[in-house]
Tab-separated table of C-alpha atoms in Angstrom:
chain	number	residue	atom	x	y	z
A	197	MET	CA	-27.172	-10.133	5.507
A	198	LEU	CA	-27.413	-8.242	8.788
A	199	SER	CA	-27.489	-4.486	8.405
A	200	VAL	CA	-25.024	-2.884	10.770
A	201	LEU	CA	-26.211	0.666	10.277
A	202	THR	CA	-27.755	2.424	13.242
A	203	PRO	CA	-30.073	5.026	11.670
A	204	LEU	CA	-29.319	8.525	12.929
A	205	CYS	CA	-31.834	10.481	10.922
A	206	GLU	CA	-34.326	10.184	8.155
A	207	LYS	CA	-33.183	8.295	5.071
A	208	GLY	CA	-31.231	10.527	2.715
A	209	VAL	CA	-30.621	13.202	5.368
A	210	HIS	CA	-27.116	13.368	6.849
A	211	LEU	CA	-25.650	15.081	9.894
A	212	TYR	CA	-22.781	16.215	7.677
A	213	GLY	CA	-23.781	18.086	4.543
A	214	SER	CA	-20.815	16.949	2.500
A	215	ILE	CA	-17.796	14.688	2.587
A	216	GLU	CA	-15.677	17.797	3.220
A	217	GLU	CA	-17.621	18.403	6.443
A	218	LEU	CA	-17.110	14.772	7.438
A	219	PHE	CA	-13.371	14.994	6.733
A	220	LYS	CA	-13.210	18.205	8.787
A	221	LYS	CA	-14.653	16.288	11.728
A	222	LEU	CA	-12.282	13.350	11.178
A	223	SER	CA	-9.345	15.771	11.021
A	224	THR	CA	-9.891	16.607	14.696
A	225	LEU	CA	-8.707	13.079	15.542
A	226	HIS	CA	-5.001	12.402	15.912
A	227	ASP	CA	-3.457	11.416	12.594
A	228	TYR	CA	-0.163	9.605	13.159
A	229	GLU	CA	0.597	9.713	9.435
A	230	ARG	CA	0.405	13.471	9.085
A	231	GLN	CA	0.982	14.974	12.533
A	232	PRO	CA	4.336	15.098	14.329
A	233	PRO	CA	4.590	13.240	17.654
A	234	SER	CA	2.633	15.013	20.375
A	235	GLY	CA	4.988	14.015	23.180
A	236	VAL	CA	2.324	11.771	24.681
A	237	VAL	CA	3.357	8.126	24.704
A	238	ARG	CA	0.649	6.046	23.058
A	239	THR	CA	0.476	2.274	23.275
A	240	PHE	CA	-1.052	0.845	20.118
A	241	GLY	CA	-3.737	-1.781	20.626
A	242	LEU	CA	-7.178	-2.937	19.535
A	243	GLU	CA	-9.263	-1.702	22.469
A	244	ASN	CA	-10.819	1.240	20.620
A	245	VAL	CA	-11.606	-0.602	17.405
A	246	ARG	CA	-13.007	-3.575	19.316
A	247	THR	CA	-15.340	-1.261	21.213
A	248	LEU	CA	-16.547	0.326	17.985
A	249	SER	CA	-16.838	-3.023	16.217
A	250	ARG	CA	-18.967	-4.497	19.003
A	251	SER	CA	-21.198	-1.442	19.257
A	252	LEU	CA	-21.826	-1.544	15.492
A	253	ARG	CA	-22.225	-5.350	15.521
A	254	LEU	CA	-19.630	-5.754	12.783
A	255	GLU	CA	-18.499	-9.104	14.152
A	256	GLU	CA	-21.870	-10.625	13.222
A	257	ASN	CA	-21.049	-10.371	9.524
A	258	THR	CA	-19.373	-13.221	7.662
A	259	ILE	CA	-17.833	-11.538	4.620
A	260	PRO	CA	-14.337	-13.054	4.173
A	261	ILE	CA	-11.477	-10.664	4.895
A	262	VAL	CA	-7.978	-10.976	3.429
A	263	GLN	CA	-5.394	-8.945	5.337
A	264	VAL	CA	-2.210	-7.910	3.511
A	265	VAL	CA	0.826	-7.255	5.726
A	266	GLY	CA	4.515	-6.649	5.041
A	267	SER	CA	7.299	-4.086	4.886
A	268	LYS	CA	6.978	-3.457	1.136
A	269	GLY	CA	4.639	-4.474	-1.651
A	270	LYS	CA	1.386	-4.395	0.322
A	271	GLY	CA	-0.318	-1.888	-1.952
A	272	THR	CA	0.627	-3.563	-5.217
A	273	THR	CA	-0.315	-7.013	-3.899
A	274	ALA	CA	-3.667	-5.776	-2.602
A	275	THR	CA	-4.413	-4.001	-5.894
A	276	PHE	CA	-3.508	-7.060	-7.981
A	277	LEU	CA	-5.697	-9.234	-5.746
A	278	SER	CA	-8.648	-6.847	-5.869
A	279	ASN	CA	-8.524	-6.562	-9.655
A	280	ARG	CA	-8.198	-10.316	-10.183
A	281	LEU	CA	-11.207	-11.053	-7.975
A	282	GLN	CA	-13.229	-8.396	-9.798
A	283	GLN	CA	-12.350	-10.057	-13.110
A	284	ALA	CA	-13.808	-13.258	-11.690
A	285	GLY	CA	-17.131	-11.518	-11.074
A	286	LEU	CA	-16.831	-10.723	-7.374
A	287	ARG	CA	-17.823	-7.470	-5.697
A	288	VAL	CA	-14.668	-6.406	-3.861
A	289	GLY	CA	-13.987	-3.880	-1.122
A	290	LEU	CA	-10.388	-2.640	-0.810
A	291	TYR	CA	-9.091	-0.653	2.159
A	292	GLN	CA	-5.639	0.831	1.592
A	293	SER	CA	-3.322	3.594	2.750
A	294	PRO	CA	-1.830	6.086	2.263
A	295	HIS	CA	-3.419	7.914	-0.670
A	296	LEU	CA	-2.085	9.857	-3.666
A	297	PHE	CA	-4.719	12.493	-4.438
A	298	SER	CA	-7.748	12.182	-2.161
A	299	ARG	CA	-8.532	10.402	1.075
A	300	THR	CA	-11.481	8.773	-0.689
A	301	GLU	CA	-8.954	6.506	-2.474
A	302	ARG	CA	-8.520	4.607	0.786
A	303	ILE	CA	-11.928	2.939	0.571
A	304	LEU	CA	-12.635	1.400	-2.824
A	305	VAL	CA	-15.624	-0.619	-4.022
A	306	GLN	CA	-15.054	-2.347	-7.350
A	307	GLY	CA	-11.818	-0.444	-7.787
A	308	ARG	CA	-13.437	2.988	-7.456
A	309	PRO	CA	-13.746	5.320	-4.455
A	310	ALA	CA	-16.909	4.700	-2.460
A	311	SER	CA	-19.672	7.238	-3.034
A	312	GLU	CA	-20.033	10.356	-0.925
A	313	ALA	CA	-23.380	9.066	0.356
A	314	SER	CA	-21.732	5.844	1.550
A	315	TRP	CA	-18.954	7.760	3.288
A	316	LEU	CA	-21.498	10.005	5.029
A	317	GLN	CA	-23.745	7.133	6.073
A	318	SER	CA	-20.951	5.033	7.540
A	319	GLY	CA	-19.087	8.023	8.936
A	320	GLU	CA	-22.119	9.141	10.909
A	321	ALA	CA	-22.728	5.624	12.207
A	322	VAL	CA	-19.167	5.247	13.473
A	323	LEU	CA	-18.759	8.750	14.898
A	324	SER	CA	-21.977	8.400	16.899
A	325	HIS	CA	-20.300	5.599	18.903
A	326	LEU	CA	-16.984	7.309	19.732
A	327	HIS	CA	-18.173	8.216	23.220
A	328	LEU	CA	-18.102	4.511	24.116
A	329	CYS	CA	-14.297	4.351	23.773
A	330	ASP	CA	-12.172	4.786	26.910
A	331	GLN	CA	-9.565	6.650	24.871
A	332	THR	CA	-10.202	8.885	21.864
A	333	PRO	CA	-9.473	6.768	18.764
A	334	SER	CA	-7.010	7.883	16.113
A	335	ARG	CA	-8.165	8.849	12.640
A	336	PHE	CA	-6.818	5.582	11.221
A	337	GLU	CA	-8.779	3.561	13.782
A	338	VAL	CA	-12.017	5.392	13.013
A	339	GLU	CA	-11.562	5.168	9.247
A	340	THR	CA	-10.777	1.443	9.493
A	341	ILE	CA	-14.075	0.780	11.257
A	342	LEU	CA	-15.773	3.140	8.804
A	343	ALA	CA	-14.363	1.094	5.917
A	344	TYR	CA	-15.573	-2.232	7.317
A	345	HIS	CA	-18.990	-0.745	8.042
A	346	LEU	CA	-19.218	0.682	4.525
A	347	PHE	CA	-18.192	-2.608	2.906
A	348	TYR	CA	-20.896	-4.474	4.817
A	349	GLU	CA	-23.513	-1.940	3.773
A	350	GLU	CA	-22.298	-2.244	0.164
A	351	LYS	CA	-22.679	-6.043	0.414
A	352	VAL	CA	-19.278	-6.841	-1.054
A	353	ASP	CA	-18.256	-10.478	-1.533
A	354	VAL	CA	-14.688	-10.070	-0.264
A	355	ILE	CA	-12.817	-7.448	1.765
A	356	ILE	CA	-9.103	-6.835	1.207
A	357	ALA	CA	-7.523	-4.859	4.046
A	358	GLU	CA	-4.007	-3.457	3.788
A	359	ALA	CA	-2.513	-3.221	7.275
A	360	GLY	CA	-1.236	0.171	8.309
A	361	LEU	CA	1.532	-0.912	10.680
A	362	GLY	CA	2.517	-4.418	11.735
A	363	GLY	CA	-0.523	-6.637	12.090
A	364	VAL	CA	-1.191	-7.947	15.601
A	365	ALA	CA	-2.059	-4.508	17.000
A	366	ASP	CA	-3.110	-2.901	13.714
A	367	ALA	CA	-6.681	-1.630	13.529
A	368	THR	CA	-7.391	-3.778	10.450
A	369	SER	CA	-6.963	-6.875	12.672
A	370	VAL	CA	-10.090	-6.087	14.692
A	371	LEU	CA	-12.010	-8.642	12.598
A	372	SER	CA	-10.482	-12.072	11.988
A	373	PRO	CA	-9.206	-12.590	8.432
A	374	VAL	CA	-9.641	-15.836	6.542
A	375	ALA	CA	-6.104	-15.289	5.255
A	376	ILE	CA	-3.044	-13.173	5.955
A	377	VAL	CA	-0.794	-12.322	3.009
A	378	LEU	CA	2.842	-11.633	3.968
A	379	THR	CA	4.733	-9.746	1.254
A	380	THR	CA	8.186	-8.907	2.656
A	381	VAL	CA	9.818	-8.360	6.047
A	382	GLU	CA	12.490	-5.743	6.763
A	383	LEU	CA	13.672	-3.796	9.800
A	384	GLU	CA	11.101	-0.969	9.951
A	385	HIS	CA	9.229	0.999	12.619
A	386	THR	CA	11.519	-0.669	15.156
A	387	HIS	CA	10.346	1.654	17.960
A	388	ILE	CA	6.923	0.000	17.691
A	389	LEU	CA	7.461	-3.441	16.130
A	390	GLY	CA	10.806	-4.319	17.737
A	391	ASP	CA	14.353	-4.243	16.420
A	392	THR	CA	14.740	-7.819	15.159
A	393	LEU	CA	13.303	-9.685	12.182
A	394	PHE	CA	11.767	-12.155	14.635
A	395	SER	CA	9.838	-9.497	16.560
A	396	ILE	CA	8.697	-7.742	13.378
A	397	THR	CA	7.574	-10.989	11.725
A	398	SER	CA	5.743	-11.974	14.912
A	399	GLN	CA	3.916	-8.654	14.895
A	400	LYS	CA	2.846	-9.156	11.293
A	401	ILE	CA	1.534	-12.752	11.451
A	402	GLY	CA	1.163	-13.699	15.122
A	403	HIS	CA	-2.594	-13.141	15.032
A	404	LEU	CA	-3.329	-15.741	12.318
A	405	PRO	CA	-6.660	-17.366	13.318
A	406	GLU	CA	-6.732	-21.100	14.023
A	407	ASP	CA	-8.667	-21.724	10.819
A	408	GLY	CA	-6.806	-19.083	8.790
A	409	LYS	CA	-4.355	-19.414	5.923
A	410	LEU	CA	-0.993	-17.651	5.590
A	411	PHE	CA	0.347	-16.886	2.112
A	412	VAL	CA	4.058	-16.053	2.069
A	413	GLY	CA	5.607	-14.053	-0.767
A	414	GLY	CA	9.138	-12.876	-1.474
A	415	VAL	CA	10.688	-13.249	1.974
A	416	SER	CA	14.180	-14.477	2.791
A	417	GLU	CA	14.980	-17.986	4.001
A	418	GLU	CA	15.641	-16.481	7.434
A	419	VAL	CA	12.137	-15.038	7.565
A	420	LYS	CA	10.636	-18.336	6.370
A	421	GLN	CA	12.319	-20.039	9.328
A	422	ILE	CA	10.961	-17.367	11.656
A	423	VAL	CA	7.459	-17.916	10.248
A	424	ALA	CA	7.748	-21.611	11.132
A	425	GLU	CA	8.844	-20.691	14.671
A	426	VAL	CA	6.073	-18.137	15.169
A	427	LEU	CA	3.438	-20.590	13.875
A	428	PRO	CA	4.576	-24.042	15.075
A	429	ASP	CA	2.543	-27.046	13.941
A	430	ARG	CA	0.816	-24.895	11.287
A	431	GLU	CA	2.658	-26.172	8.184
A	432	SER	CA	-0.574	-27.132	6.449
A	433	ASP	CA	-1.879	-23.570	6.888
A	434	ILE	CA	1.189	-21.903	5.335
A	435	VAL	CA	1.408	-21.500	1.562
A	436	ASP	CA	4.840	-20.582	0.207
A	437	VAL	CA	3.909	-19.142	-3.168
A	438	PHE	CA	7.293	-19.933	-4.635
A	439	GLU	CA	6.753	-23.599	-3.941
A	440	THR	CA	3.400	-23.521	-5.751
A	441	HIS	CA	4.272	-21.048	-8.525
A	442	GLU	CA	7.254	-20.915	-10.872
A	443	ILE	CA	8.284	-17.783	-12.759
A	444	THR	CA	10.404	-18.183	-15.907
A	445	ASP	CA	11.218	-16.377	-19.157
A	446	VAL	CA	11.166	-12.926	-17.547
A	447	ARG	CA	11.557	-10.206	-20.175
A	448	LEU	CA	12.103	-6.547	-19.346
A	449	SER	CA	11.571	-3.668	-21.753
A	450	LYS	CA	10.968	0.066	-21.810
A	451	SER	CA	7.224	-0.630	-21.918
A	452	GLY	CA	6.997	-3.108	-19.044
A	453	ILE	CA	7.532	-6.758	-18.188
A	454	SER	CA	6.381	-10.179	-19.396
A	455	PHE	CA	6.911	-13.614	-17.867
A	456	LEU	CA	5.723	-17.213	-17.914
A	457	MET	CA	3.937	-18.266	-14.735
A	458	SER	CA	3.343	-21.953	-13.981
A	459	THR	CA	1.288	-23.073	-10.999
A	460	GLN	CA	1.020	-26.450	-9.315
A	461	LEU	CA	-2.391	-25.512	-7.940
A	462	SER	CA	-4.026	-26.003	-11.334
A	463	ASN	CA	-1.151	-27.662	-13.213
A	464	SER	CA	-1.258	-24.878	-15.786
A	465	SER	CA	0.858	-22.043	-17.127
A	466	CYS	CA	0.357	-18.784	-18.975
A	467	VAL	CA	2.221	-15.737	-20.240
A	468	VAL	CA	1.532	-12.533	-18.304
A	469	GLU	CA	2.295	-9.093	-19.741
A	470	LEU	CA	2.159	-5.991	-17.542
A	471	PRO	CA	2.998	-2.315	-18.235
A	472	LEU	CA	4.951	-2.217	-14.976
A	473	PHE	CA	8.627	-2.051	-14.034
A	474	GLY	CA	10.800	-4.102	-11.675
A	475	LYS	CA	11.886	-7.721	-11.220
A	476	HIS	CA	9.691	-7.969	-8.125
A	477	ILE	CA	6.507	-7.639	-10.197
A	478	PRO	CA	6.248	-11.360	-11.192
A	479	GLN	CA	6.612	-12.414	-7.547
A	480	THR	CA	3.965	-9.945	-6.436
A	481	TYR	CA	1.613	-11.044	-9.206
A	482	ALA	CA	2.110	-14.738	-8.346
A	483	LEU	CA	1.294	-14.022	-4.702
A	484	ALA	CA	-1.967	-12.285	-5.614
A	485	HIS	CA	-2.791	-15.050	-8.107
A	486	ALA	CA	-2.377	-17.783	-5.480
A	487	VAL	CA	-4.589	-15.978	-2.972
A	488	SER	CA	-7.297	-15.246	-5.546
A	489	GLU	CA	-7.423	-18.879	-6.689
A	490	TRP	CA	-7.779	-20.040	-3.081
A	491	ILE	CA	-10.512	-17.488	-2.333
A	492	LEU	CA	-12.486	-18.475	-5.424
A	493	ALA	CA	-12.093	-22.245	-5.089
A	494	ASP	CA	-11.890	-22.968	-1.355
A	495	VAL	CA	-13.565	-20.036	0.398
A	496	LEU	CA	-16.395	-19.135	-1.973
A	497	GLY	CA	-16.702	-22.321	-4.032
A	498	ARG	CA	-16.825	-20.359	-7.284
A	499	GLY	CA	-14.894	-22.939	-9.318
A	500	GLY	CA	-11.774	-25.059	-9.285
A	501	TYR	CA	-8.162	-23.967	-9.386
A	502	GLY	CA	-7.169	-22.642	-12.788
A	503	GLU	CA	-10.734	-22.090	-13.978
A	504	TRP	CA	-10.340	-18.314	-13.822
A	505	GLY	CA	-7.056	-18.193	-15.732
A	506	CYS	CA	-4.306	-15.657	-15.125
A	507	THR	CA	-4.944	-12.704	-17.386
A	508	SER	CA	-3.107	-9.431	-16.868
A	509	VAL	CA	-4.537	-6.948	-14.374
A	510	GLU	CA	-3.821	-3.331	-13.537
A	511	GLY	CA	-1.252	-2.500	-10.886
A	512	LYS	CA	-1.051	0.318	-8.367
A	513	ARG	CA	-0.334	3.873	-9.464
A	514	ALA	CA	2.907	5.732	-8.676
A	515	HIS	CA	4.966	2.550	-8.652
A	516	LEU	CA	7.466	3.487	-11.359
A	517	GLU	CA	4.578	5.013	-13.288
A	518	ARG	CA	5.663	6.447	-16.629
A	519	VAL	CA	4.383	9.938	-17.426
A	520	ASP	CA	4.455	11.797	-20.736
A	521	CYS	CA	6.121	15.123	-19.986
A	522	GLY	CA	7.710	16.756	-22.996
A	523	ASP	CA	11.080	15.366	-23.973
A	524	GLY	CA	12.625	12.537	-22.007
A	525	ILE	CA	11.282	9.736	-19.812
A	526	LEU	CA	9.622	10.624	-16.488
A	527	LEU	CA	9.017	7.889	-13.893
A	528	VAL	CA	7.164	8.486	-10.606
A	529	ASP	CA	7.548	6.227	-7.580
A	530	VAL	CA	6.650	6.318	-3.869
A	531	ALA	CA	9.927	4.710	-2.704
A	532	HIS	CA	11.249	6.305	0.504
A	533	THR	CA	13.365	3.655	2.280
A	534	MET	CA	16.891	2.588	1.405
A	535	ASP	CA	15.779	-0.794	0.068
A	536	SER	CA	12.847	0.572	-1.943
A	537	VAL	CA	14.940	3.392	-3.437
A	538	LYS	CA	17.648	0.906	-4.400
A	539	GLY	CA	14.918	-1.241	-5.970
A	540	ALA	CA	13.546	1.658	-8.018
A	541	LEU	CA	17.001	2.645	-9.261
A	542	SER	CA	17.807	-0.971	-10.107
A	543	ALA	CA	14.524	-1.404	-12.000
A	544	CYS	CA	15.332	1.640	-14.137
A	545	ARG	CA	18.707	0.170	-15.056
A	546	GLU	CA	17.163	-3.207	-15.863
A	547	HIS	CA	14.392	-1.846	-18.079
A	548	PHE	CA	16.209	1.027	-19.786
A	549	GLY	CA	19.729	-0.357	-19.872
A	550	ARG	CA	21.359	2.462	-17.931
A	551	ALA	CA	21.173	4.545	-14.773
A	552	VAL	CA	18.745	7.438	-14.354
A	553	ASP	CA	19.981	10.883	-15.390
A	554	ARG	CA	18.054	12.949	-12.861
A	555	VAL	CA	16.361	12.315	-9.517
A	556	VAL	CA	13.682	14.555	-7.992
A	557	PHE	CA	13.559	13.826	-4.264
A	558	GLY	CA	11.506	14.978	-1.264
A	559	VAL	CA	10.846	13.329	2.112
A	560	ASN	CA	9.414	13.902	5.575
A	561	VAL	CA	11.421	15.170	8.524
A	562	ASP	CA	11.140	11.830	10.336
A	563	LYS	CA	13.123	9.962	7.658
A	564	LYS	CA	16.831	9.204	7.911
A	565	VAL	CA	18.117	10.655	4.656
A	566	ASP	CA	21.911	10.792	4.976
A	567	GLY	CA	22.417	7.388	3.386
A	568	LEU	CA	19.708	8.026	0.803
A	569	LEU	CA	21.288	11.286	-0.320
A	570	THR	CA	24.689	9.622	-0.634
A	571	LEU	CA	23.133	6.877	-2.759
A	572	LEU	CA	21.277	9.324	-5.006
A	573	LEU	CA	24.369	11.456	-5.519
A	574	GLU	CA	26.274	8.350	-6.581
A	575	GLU	CA	23.538	7.096	-8.908
A	576	SER	CA	22.707	10.247	-10.884
A	577	THR	CA	24.437	13.330	-12.238
A	578	SER	CA	21.480	15.582	-11.423
A	579	LEU	CA	19.638	15.764	-8.088
A	580	TRP	CA	16.716	18.155	-7.654
A	581	LEU	CA	15.493	18.488	-4.076
A	582	VAL	CA	11.979	19.680	-3.286
A	583	ARG	CA	9.933	20.257	-0.163
A	584	ASN	CA	7.628	17.297	0.254
A	585	PRO	CA	4.007	18.631	0.122
A	586	HIS	CA	3.102	17.004	3.443
A	587	PRO	CA	2.601	18.489	6.920
A	588	LYS	CA	5.812	16.741	7.991
A	589	GLY	CA	7.697	17.554	4.786
A	590	MET	CA	11.396	18.451	5.083
A	591	SER	CA	12.378	21.804	3.602
A	592	ALA	CA	14.290	21.790	0.327
A	593	GLN	CA	16.990	23.981	1.885
A	594	ASP	CA	17.599	21.479	4.703
A	595	LEU	CA	17.828	18.678	2.162
A	596	TYR	CA	20.193	20.757	0.039
A	597	GLU	CA	22.545	21.429	2.953
A	598	MET	CA	22.574	17.741	3.891
A	599	ALA	CA	23.237	16.773	0.275
A	600	CYS	CA	26.216	19.141	0.108
A	601	MET	CA	27.726	17.268	3.050
A	602	SER	CA	26.918	13.852	1.557
A	603	GLY	CA	28.682	14.105	-1.800
A	604	GLU	CA	29.039	16.006	-5.048
A	605	CYS	CA	26.739	16.436	-8.032
A	606	ASP	CA	26.987	18.216	-11.379
A	607	ASP	CA	23.459	19.611	-11.041
A	608	LEU	CA	22.255	20.000	-7.448
A	609	ARG	CA	19.173	22.190	-6.993
A	610	ALA	CA	16.544	23.017	-4.359
A	611	TYR	CA	12.895	23.899	-5.080
A	612	ASP	CA	10.459	25.255	-2.505
A	613	SER	CA	7.390	23.747	-4.146
A	614	VAL	CA	6.198	20.943	-6.385
A	615	ASP	CA	4.793	23.542	-8.763
A	616	ALA	CA	8.258	25.042	-9.237
A	617	VAL	CA	9.983	21.726	-9.848
A	618	CYS	CA	7.266	20.624	-12.294
A	619	LYS	CA	7.668	23.836	-14.290
A	620	ALA	CA	11.404	23.166	-14.426
A	621	LEU	CA	10.784	19.625	-15.657
A	622	GLN	CA	8.414	20.834	-18.360
A	623	ALA	CA	10.983	23.390	-19.499
A	624	GLN	CA	13.640	20.742	-20.026
A	625	GLY	CA	14.311	19.953	-23.654
A	626	GLY	CA	16.807	17.981	-25.674
A	627	ASP	CA	17.537	14.293	-25.135
A	628	LYS	CA	14.367	12.217	-25.501
A	629	GLU	CA	16.104	9.282	-23.805
A	630	GLN	CA	16.934	11.247	-20.663
A	631	ILE	CA	15.463	9.498	-17.595
A	632	THR	CA	14.067	11.433	-14.625
A	633	LEU	CA	12.934	9.555	-11.508
A	634	VAL	CA	10.673	11.185	-8.899
A	635	LEU	CA	10.650	9.499	-5.493
A	636	GLY	CA	10.466	10.050	-1.739
A	637	SER	CA	6.818	9.858	-0.654
A	638	TYR	CA	3.180	9.314	-1.602
A	639	ALA	CA	2.522	13.031	-1.161
A	640	LEU	CA	5.254	14.018	-3.616
A	641	ALA	CA	4.273	11.350	-6.140
A	642	GLY	CA	0.623	12.360	-5.990
A	643	ALA	CA	1.392	16.059	-6.376
A	644	VAL	CA	3.666	15.478	-9.384
A	645	LEU	CA	1.151	13.178	-11.069
A	646	GLU	CA	-1.617	15.708	-10.465
A	647	LYS	CA	0.476	18.404	-12.160
A	648	LEU	CA	1.929	16.418	-15.047
A	649	ALA	CA	-0.060	13.228	-15.731
């Protein structure tokens, strides 16, 4: 395989002495996830990443790339897919965002963060080419190219890339995928992707290569029709997972979910048991299963459909993750939109037979929270508001004042820090069946898990 590394110094000697020094350099780039709008209008496109890709000769590599796009479920689908392919003996690179604890979680090799040496090597290679770009790239653009470069140097068999925003103009689309995996489509980021389901769907799948495959997951019939309109005469390239896979005998419990999955691809069926919560889990698992079977059988020729079975795999953290924390049941989730919050609340009712007792909630200032606060006040008798530990985090006092105008609650509190709210949770005693749900953002979920898990 072609090496894409342009040596900058003697082997083993790096321009940056540590990954912290590298991250300090990367932090000078604009980070749209963490920094408030600068007032400068920026048109998103692929010019920067194409320049970097060409200069590093990334396009000369032939490692198959699977791009995961969608409004929800990208992270879980990508994690399921990565773990299934690893079980089959493949060396897998996974690029995902955002992160819970450390930025190193965004670039995984065999399910583990890439080594510091790999980060430094690829980081130096990419940063040495920034001067070739007409416009200074964003941090996400640079780290996307860094991830692809690192995966090629690590000689992975398959790359799974979770899109950051949309698809057509997302940095992960700089290299053509062998397949695009569409999880769900909702009205989101309308100021960038458009304000209709048609425009958003087009942005997510409109770049499907002529020889590429599209796997469609749990989308509505309306979105399926839009897919057909966006990709006319491509029926043979579109796989509707719920035409190839059937999910039956779904059983929910306080410890997780089990279901029977039957697939036409291999004319087989099996029982899958997962320590995860939510009725969407079987659909997400089936989507990852279909893609993995196709990769193994058709792309890599590693065996026929069904040969690798459908054993249980690990899911993504902080997706209704259960944490032992004294008395009661503590669940941590990254839900932050109306639909995802409704889904988390519904999953709790389905698995535990009743509504949650307490919600701990924190969000960023750029989120519309009026409707969310009304929903949370209706769904629980106790609402604890906390400042989200993120540069754009909304203050607990602002949330509290908005909550007071949105409804009433028996136990409405505001905490200035995650440390304070975690101490309050640990001090709670009494009912061992009491359910507390933490949600609002990756930053909040990660901070709570770091304190309590």
